[in-house]
mmCIF file of C-alpha atoms in Angstrom:
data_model
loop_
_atom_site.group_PDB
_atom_site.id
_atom_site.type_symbol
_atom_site.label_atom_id
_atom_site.label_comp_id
_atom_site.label_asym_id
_atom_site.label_seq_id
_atom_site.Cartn_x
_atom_site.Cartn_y
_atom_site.Cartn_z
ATOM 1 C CA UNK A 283 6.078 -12.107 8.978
ATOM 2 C CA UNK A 284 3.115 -14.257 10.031
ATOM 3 C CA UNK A 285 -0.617 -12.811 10.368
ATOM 4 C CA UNK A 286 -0.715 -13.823 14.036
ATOM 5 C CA UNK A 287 2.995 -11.841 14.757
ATOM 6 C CA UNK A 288 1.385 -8.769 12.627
ATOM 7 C CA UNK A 289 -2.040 -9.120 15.159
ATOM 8 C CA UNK A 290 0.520 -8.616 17.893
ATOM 9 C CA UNK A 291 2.478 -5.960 16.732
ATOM 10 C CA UNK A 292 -0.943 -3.605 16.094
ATOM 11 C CA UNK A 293 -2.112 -4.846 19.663
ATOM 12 C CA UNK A 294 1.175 -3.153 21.470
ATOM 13 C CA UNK A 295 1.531 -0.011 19.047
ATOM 14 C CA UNK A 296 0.486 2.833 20.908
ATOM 15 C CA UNK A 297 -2.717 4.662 19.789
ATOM 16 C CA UNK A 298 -2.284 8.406 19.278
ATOM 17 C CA UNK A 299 -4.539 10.908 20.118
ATOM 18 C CA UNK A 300 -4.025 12.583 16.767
ATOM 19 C CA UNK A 301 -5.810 9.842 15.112
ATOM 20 C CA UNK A 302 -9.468 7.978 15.272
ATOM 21 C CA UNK A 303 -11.051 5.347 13.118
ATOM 22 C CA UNK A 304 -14.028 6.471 11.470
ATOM 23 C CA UNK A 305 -15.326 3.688 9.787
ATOM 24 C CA UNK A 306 -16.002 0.103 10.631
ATOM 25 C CA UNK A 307 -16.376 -2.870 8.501
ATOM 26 C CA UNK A 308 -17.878 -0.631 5.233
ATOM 27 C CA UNK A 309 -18.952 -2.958 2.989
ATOM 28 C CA UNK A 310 -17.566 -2.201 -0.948
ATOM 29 C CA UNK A 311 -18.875 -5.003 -2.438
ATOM 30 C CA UNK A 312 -21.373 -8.487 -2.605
ATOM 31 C CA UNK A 313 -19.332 -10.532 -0.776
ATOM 32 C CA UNK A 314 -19.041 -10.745 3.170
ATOM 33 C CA UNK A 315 -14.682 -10.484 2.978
ATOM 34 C CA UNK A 316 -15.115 -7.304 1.114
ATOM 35 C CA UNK A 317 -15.052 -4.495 3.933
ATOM 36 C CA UNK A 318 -12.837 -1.966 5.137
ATOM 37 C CA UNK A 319 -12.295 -0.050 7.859
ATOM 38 C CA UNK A 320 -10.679 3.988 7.892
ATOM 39 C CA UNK A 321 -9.159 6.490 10.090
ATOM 40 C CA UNK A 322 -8.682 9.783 10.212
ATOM 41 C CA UNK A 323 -7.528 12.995 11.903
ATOM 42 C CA UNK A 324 -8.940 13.837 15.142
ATOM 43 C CA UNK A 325 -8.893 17.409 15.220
ATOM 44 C CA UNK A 326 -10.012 19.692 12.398
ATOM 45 C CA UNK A 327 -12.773 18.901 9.988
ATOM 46 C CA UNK A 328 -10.668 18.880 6.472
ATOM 47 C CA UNK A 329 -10.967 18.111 4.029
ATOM 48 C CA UNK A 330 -7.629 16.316 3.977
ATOM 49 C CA UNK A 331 -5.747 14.148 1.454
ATOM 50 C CA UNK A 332 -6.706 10.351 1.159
ATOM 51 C CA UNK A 333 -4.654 7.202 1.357
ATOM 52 C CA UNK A 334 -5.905 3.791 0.306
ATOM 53 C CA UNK A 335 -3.196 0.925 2.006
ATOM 54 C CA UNK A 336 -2.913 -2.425 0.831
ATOM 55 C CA UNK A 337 -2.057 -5.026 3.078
ATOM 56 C CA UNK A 338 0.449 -8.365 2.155
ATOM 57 C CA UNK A 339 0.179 -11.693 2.838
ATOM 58 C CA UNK A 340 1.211 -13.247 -0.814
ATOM 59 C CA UNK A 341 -2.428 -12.735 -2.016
ATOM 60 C CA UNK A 342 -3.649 -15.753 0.688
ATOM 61 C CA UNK A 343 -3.865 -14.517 3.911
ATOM 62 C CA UNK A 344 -4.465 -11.091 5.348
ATOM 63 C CA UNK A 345 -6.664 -9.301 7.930
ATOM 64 C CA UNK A 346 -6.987 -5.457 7.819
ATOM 65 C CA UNK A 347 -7.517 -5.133 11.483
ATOM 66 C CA UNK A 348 -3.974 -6.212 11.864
ATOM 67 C CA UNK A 349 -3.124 -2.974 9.961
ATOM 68 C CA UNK A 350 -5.106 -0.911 11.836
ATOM 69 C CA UNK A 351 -1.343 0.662 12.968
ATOM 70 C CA UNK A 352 -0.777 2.151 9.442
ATOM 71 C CA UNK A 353 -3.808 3.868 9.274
ATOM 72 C CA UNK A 354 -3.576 5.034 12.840
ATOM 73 C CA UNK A 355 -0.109 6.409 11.981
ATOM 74 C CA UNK A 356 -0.994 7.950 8.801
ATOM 75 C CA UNK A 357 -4.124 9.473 9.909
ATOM 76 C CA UNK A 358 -1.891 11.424 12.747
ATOM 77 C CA UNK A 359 -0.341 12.914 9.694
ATOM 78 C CA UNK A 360 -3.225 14.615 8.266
ATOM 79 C CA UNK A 361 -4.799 12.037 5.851
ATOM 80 C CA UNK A 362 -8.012 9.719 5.816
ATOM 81 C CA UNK A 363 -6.627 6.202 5.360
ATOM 82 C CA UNK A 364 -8.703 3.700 4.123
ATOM 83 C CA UNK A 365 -7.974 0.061 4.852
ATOM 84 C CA UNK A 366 -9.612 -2.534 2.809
ATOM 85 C CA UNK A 367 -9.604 -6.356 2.614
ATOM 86 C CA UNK A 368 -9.827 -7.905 -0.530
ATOM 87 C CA UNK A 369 -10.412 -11.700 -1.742
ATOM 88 C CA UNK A 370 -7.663 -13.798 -0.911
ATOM 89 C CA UNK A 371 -6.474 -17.507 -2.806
ATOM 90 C CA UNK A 372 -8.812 -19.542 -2.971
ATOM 91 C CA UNK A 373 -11.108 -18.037 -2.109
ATOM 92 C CA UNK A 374 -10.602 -15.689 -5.367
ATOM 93 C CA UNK A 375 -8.222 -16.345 -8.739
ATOM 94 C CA UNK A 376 -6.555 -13.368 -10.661
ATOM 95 C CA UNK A 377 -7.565 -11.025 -11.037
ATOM 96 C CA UNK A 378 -10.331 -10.869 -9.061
ATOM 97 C CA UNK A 379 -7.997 -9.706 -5.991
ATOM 98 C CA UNK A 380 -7.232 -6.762 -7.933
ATOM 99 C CA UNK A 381 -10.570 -5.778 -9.433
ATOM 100 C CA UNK A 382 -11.606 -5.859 -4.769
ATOM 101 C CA UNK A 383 -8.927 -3.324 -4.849
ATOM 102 C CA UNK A 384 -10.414 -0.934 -7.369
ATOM 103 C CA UNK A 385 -13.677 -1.635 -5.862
ATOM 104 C CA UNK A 386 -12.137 -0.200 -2.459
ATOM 105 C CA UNK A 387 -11.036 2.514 -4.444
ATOM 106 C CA UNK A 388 -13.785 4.112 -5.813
ATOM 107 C CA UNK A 389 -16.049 3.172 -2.941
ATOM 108 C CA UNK A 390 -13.497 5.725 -0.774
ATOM 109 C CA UNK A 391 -13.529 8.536 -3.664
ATOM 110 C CA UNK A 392 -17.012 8.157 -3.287
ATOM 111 C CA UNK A 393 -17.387 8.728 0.337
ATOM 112 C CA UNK A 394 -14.449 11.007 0.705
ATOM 113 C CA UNK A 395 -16.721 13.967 1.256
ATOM 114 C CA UNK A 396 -18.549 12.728 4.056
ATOM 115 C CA UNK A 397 -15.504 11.659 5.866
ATOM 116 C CA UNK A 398 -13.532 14.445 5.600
ATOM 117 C CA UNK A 399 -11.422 13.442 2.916
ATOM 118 C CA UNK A 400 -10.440 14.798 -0.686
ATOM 119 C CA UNK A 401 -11.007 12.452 -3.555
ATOM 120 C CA UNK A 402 -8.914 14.646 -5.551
ATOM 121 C CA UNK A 403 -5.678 14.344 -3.435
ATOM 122 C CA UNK A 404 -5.955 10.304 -3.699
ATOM 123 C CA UNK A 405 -2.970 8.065 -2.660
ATOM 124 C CA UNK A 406 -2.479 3.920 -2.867
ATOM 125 C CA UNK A 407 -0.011 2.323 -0.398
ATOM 126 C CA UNK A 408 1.092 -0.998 0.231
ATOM 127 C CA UNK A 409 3.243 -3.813 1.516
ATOM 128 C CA UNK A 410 4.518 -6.788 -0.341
ATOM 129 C CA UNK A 411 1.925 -8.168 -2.245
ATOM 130 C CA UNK A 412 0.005 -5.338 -1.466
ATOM 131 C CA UNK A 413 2.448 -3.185 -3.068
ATOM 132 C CA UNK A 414 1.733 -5.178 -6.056
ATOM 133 C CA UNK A 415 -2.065 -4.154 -5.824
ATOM 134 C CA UNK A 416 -1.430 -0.576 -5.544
ATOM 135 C CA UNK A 417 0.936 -0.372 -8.091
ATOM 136 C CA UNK A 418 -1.218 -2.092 -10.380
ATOM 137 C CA UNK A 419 -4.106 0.337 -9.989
ATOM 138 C CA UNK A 420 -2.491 3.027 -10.898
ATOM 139 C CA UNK A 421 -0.990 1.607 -14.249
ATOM 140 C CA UNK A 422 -3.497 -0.832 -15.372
ATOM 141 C CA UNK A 423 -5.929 1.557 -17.057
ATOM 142 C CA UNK A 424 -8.482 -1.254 -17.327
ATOM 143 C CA UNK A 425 -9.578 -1.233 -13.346
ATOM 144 C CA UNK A 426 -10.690 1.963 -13.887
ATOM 145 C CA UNK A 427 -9.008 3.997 -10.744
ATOM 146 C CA UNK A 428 -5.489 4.831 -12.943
ATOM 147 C CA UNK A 429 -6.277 8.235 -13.594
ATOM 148 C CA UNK A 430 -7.413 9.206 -9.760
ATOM 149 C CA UNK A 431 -4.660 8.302 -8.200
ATOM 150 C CA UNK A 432 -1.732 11.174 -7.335
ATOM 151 C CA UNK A 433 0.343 8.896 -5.845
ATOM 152 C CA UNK A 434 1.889 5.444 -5.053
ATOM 153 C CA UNK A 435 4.281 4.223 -1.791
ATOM 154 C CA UNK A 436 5.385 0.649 -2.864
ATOM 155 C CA UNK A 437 7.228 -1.152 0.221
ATOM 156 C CA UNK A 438 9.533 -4.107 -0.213
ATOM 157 C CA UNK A 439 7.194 -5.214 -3.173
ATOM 158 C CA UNK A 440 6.899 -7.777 -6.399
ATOM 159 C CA UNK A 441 7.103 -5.663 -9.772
ATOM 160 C CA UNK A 442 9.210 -7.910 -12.054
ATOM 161 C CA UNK A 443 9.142 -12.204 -11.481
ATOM 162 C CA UNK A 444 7.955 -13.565 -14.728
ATOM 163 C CA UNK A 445 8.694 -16.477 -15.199
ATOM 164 C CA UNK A 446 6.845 -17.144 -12.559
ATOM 165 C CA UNK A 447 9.080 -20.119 -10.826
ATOM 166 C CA UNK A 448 8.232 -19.696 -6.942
ATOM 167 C CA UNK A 449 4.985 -21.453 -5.460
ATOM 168 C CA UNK A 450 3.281 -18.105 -4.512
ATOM 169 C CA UNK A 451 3.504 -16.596 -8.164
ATOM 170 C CA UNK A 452 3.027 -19.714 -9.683
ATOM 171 C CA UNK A 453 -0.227 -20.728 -7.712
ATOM 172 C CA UNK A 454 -1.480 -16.696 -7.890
ATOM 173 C CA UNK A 455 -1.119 -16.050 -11.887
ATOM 174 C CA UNK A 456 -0.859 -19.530 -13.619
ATOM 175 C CA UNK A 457 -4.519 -18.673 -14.833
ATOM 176 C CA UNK A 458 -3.424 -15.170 -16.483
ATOM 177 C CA UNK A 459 -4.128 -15.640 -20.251
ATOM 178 C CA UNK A 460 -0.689 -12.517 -20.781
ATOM 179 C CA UNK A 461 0.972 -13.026 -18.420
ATOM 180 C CA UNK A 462 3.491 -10.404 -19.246
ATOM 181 C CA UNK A 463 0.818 -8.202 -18.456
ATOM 182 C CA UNK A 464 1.027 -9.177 -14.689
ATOM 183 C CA UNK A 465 4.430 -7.696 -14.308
ATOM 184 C CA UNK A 466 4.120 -3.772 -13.850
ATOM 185 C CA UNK A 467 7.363 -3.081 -15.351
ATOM 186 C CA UNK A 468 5.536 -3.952 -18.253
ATOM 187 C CA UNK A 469 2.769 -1.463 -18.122
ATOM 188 C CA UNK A 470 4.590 2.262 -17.499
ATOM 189 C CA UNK A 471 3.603 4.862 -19.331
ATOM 190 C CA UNK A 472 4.524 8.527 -18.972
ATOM 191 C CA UNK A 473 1.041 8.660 -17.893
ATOM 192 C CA UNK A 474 1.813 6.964 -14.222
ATOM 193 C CA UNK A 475 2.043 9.209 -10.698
ATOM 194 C CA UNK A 476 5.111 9.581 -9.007
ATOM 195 C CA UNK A 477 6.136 6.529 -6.550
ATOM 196 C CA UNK A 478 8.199 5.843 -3.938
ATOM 197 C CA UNK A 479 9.579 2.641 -3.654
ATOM 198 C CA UNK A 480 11.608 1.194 -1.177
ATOM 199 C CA UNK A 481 13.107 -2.163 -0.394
ATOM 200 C CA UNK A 482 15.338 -3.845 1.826
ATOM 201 C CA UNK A 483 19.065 -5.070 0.529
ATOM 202 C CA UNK A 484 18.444 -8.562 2.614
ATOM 203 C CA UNK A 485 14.653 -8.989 1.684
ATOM 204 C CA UNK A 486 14.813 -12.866 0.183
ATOM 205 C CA UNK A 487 10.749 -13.055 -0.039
ATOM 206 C CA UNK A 488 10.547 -10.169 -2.550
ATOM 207 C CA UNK A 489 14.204 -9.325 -4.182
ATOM 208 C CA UNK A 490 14.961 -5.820 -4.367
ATOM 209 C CA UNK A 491 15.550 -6.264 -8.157
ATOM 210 C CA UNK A 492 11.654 -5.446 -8.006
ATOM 211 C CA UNK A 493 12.359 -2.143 -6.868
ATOM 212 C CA UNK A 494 15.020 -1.417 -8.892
ATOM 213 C CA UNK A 495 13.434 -2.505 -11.947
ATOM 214 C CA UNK A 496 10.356 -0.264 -11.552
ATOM 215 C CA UNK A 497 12.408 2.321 -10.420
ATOM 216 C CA UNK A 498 14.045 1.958 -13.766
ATOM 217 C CA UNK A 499 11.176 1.646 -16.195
ATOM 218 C CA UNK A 500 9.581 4.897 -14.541
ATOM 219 C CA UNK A 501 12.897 6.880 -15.485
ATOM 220 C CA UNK A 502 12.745 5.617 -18.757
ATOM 221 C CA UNK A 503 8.871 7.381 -19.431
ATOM 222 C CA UNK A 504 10.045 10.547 -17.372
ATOM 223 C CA UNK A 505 8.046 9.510 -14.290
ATOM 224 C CA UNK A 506 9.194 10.821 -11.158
ATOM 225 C CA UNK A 507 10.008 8.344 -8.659
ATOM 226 C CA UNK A 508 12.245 7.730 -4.729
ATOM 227 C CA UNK A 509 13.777 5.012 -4.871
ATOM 228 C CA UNK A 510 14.970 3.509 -1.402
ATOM 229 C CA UNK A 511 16.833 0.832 -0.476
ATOM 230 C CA UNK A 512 17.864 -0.195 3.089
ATOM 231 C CA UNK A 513 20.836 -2.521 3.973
ATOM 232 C CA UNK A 514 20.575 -5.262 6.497
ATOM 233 C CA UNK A 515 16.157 -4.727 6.537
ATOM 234 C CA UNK A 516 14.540 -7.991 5.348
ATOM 235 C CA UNK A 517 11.049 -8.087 4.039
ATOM 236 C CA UNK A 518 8.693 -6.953 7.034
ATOM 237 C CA UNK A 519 11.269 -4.374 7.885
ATOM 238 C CA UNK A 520 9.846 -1.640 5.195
ATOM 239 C CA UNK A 521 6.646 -2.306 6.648
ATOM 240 C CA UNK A 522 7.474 -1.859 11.002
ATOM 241 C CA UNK A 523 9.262 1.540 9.796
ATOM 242 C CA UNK A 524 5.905 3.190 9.982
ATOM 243 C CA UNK A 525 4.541 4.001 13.431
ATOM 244 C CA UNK A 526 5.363 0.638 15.143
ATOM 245 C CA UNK A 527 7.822 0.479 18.372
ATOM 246 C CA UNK A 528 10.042 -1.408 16.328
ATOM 247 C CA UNK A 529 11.116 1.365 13.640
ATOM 248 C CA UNK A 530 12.691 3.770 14.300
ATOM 249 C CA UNK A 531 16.053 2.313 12.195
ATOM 250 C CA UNK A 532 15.839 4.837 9.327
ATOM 251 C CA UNK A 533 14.429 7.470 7.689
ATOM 252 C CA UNK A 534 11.811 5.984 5.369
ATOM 253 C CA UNK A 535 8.639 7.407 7.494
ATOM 254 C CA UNK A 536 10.105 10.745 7.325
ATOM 255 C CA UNK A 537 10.608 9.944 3.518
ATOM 256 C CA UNK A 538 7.153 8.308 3.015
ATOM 257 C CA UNK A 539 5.557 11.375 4.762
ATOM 258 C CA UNK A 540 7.596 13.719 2.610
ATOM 259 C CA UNK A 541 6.519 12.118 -0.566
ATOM 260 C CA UNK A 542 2.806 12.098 0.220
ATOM 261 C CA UNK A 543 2.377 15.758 1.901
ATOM 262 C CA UNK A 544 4.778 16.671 -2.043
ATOM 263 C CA UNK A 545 2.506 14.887 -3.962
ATOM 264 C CA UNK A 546 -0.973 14.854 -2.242
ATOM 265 C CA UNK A 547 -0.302 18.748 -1.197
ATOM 266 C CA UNK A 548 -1.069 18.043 2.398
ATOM 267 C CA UNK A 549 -0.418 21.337 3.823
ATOM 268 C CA UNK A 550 -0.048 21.014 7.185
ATOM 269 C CA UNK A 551 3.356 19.245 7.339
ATOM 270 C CA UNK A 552 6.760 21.096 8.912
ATOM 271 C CA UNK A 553 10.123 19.674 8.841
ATOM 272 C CA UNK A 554 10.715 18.180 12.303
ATOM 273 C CA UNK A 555 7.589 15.958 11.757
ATOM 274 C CA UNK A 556 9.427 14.089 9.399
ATOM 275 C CA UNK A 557 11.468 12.958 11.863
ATOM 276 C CA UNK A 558 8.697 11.127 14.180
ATOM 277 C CA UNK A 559 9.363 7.261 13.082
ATOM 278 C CA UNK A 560 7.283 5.738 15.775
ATOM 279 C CA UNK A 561 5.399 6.439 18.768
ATOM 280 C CA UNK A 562 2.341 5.785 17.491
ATOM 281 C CA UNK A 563 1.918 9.171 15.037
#
């Protein structure tokens, strides 16, 4: 899905009254990309549990007013969302990317307070290769965010391609000195959150193999984890489940929801809110 096609489909979600953005263009760090923007309930005052989202775009292209629709969606659920942008190729080489992710991080533990939120009920989502970012914060000790992090909702994402033999990869991580270390099937420990992962059976950008894979190496260290796969949805399909007019084709909000108000202890869930795919909450 092209960034123009994802400008359009946040332009005709609906906005919901449950949720408001809070924030504006924060800057996180010293350069002018690095800002993010974050929403949150509109009634009550908190504090509620946080959710950092990570947007896609195969690490060179990416806007996060485009995803303005996730954290709408997720905010009308009882969390802060934070959405960040982070350097993009060429701008930026690996890992650079991923140390604007940590940086995005710790910049919303820090302000959790004074936006309502919880830093100790703290969340990472993403799409595509933004599933690859939030995955890796929260088992790659060395950004610094591993051990805040609660939880991790990994749509239609890349967790296992070394070699690296497609342009994308090989343009993104041909400078990594280990590259084995990339791959975060590599890096479980029984240390890791719980995840949810889902991918679609037909996705040919990112091969649910990647899902499956994780899925498996988190079983093998005892790590609870969903795992979700969806026939016929291709790669953005994951991805328009959540609060656009064009989910509503299976349960993964409802699951996604579940998983985060489990983990993050959000109590202000009830059953038949699971069910509420789209319409803009």
């Amino acid at each position: 899905m092209s960034l123009s096609l994802v400008g359009l489909l946040n332009a005709v979600t609906p906005k919901s009254p449950r949720s408001r953005r809070i924030v504006s263009a924060a800057p996180f760090g010293n350069r002018a990309r690095l800002k993010l923007d974050m929403y949150a309930p509109s009634l009550g005052g908190g504090p509620w549990p946080m959710v950092v989202f990570f947007y896609g775009g195969a690490w060179n292209e990416g806007d996060r007013r485009d995803y303005a629709f996730v954290g709408r969606w997720l905010a009308a659920q009882g969390y802060v969302v934070a959405v960040p942008d982070y350097g993009i190729i060429p701008e930026v080489e690996y890992p650079t990317f991923l140390e604007d992710c940590a940086a995005a991080v710790r910049w919303t533990m820090a302000n959790a307070k004074g936006h309502g939120g919880d830093a100790a009920r703290l969340g990472v989502m993403g799409h595509s290769a933004g599933a690859y970012n939030a995955v890796m914060m929260a088992l790659e000790p060395g950004y610094g965010v591993a051990r805040d992090i609660r939880a991790v909702v990994g749509l239609s994402g890349p967790y296992d391609f070394y070699p690296f033999d497609v342009p994308i990869s090989i343009r993104t991580f041909r400078e990594a000195t280990d590259p084995l270390s990339t791959q975060p099937v590599n890096l479980v420990t029984p240390e890791a959150p719980p995840m949810l992962l889902a991918s679609g059976d037909d996705d040919t950008v990112v091969g649910p193999h990647n899902t499956a894979g994780l899925a498996s190496a988190l079983r093998r260290h005892a790590v609870a984890v969903e795992e979700l796969h969806y026939p016929g949805f291709r790669h953005p399909a994951t991805l328009l489940e959540l609060g656009t007019p064009l989910g509503r084709r299976s349960s993964l909000a409802g699951h996604v929801l579940a998983f985060l108000d489990r983990s993050l202890g959000a109590g202000a869930a009830s059953p038949n809110r699971y069910d509420r795919v789209s319409d803009g909450e």
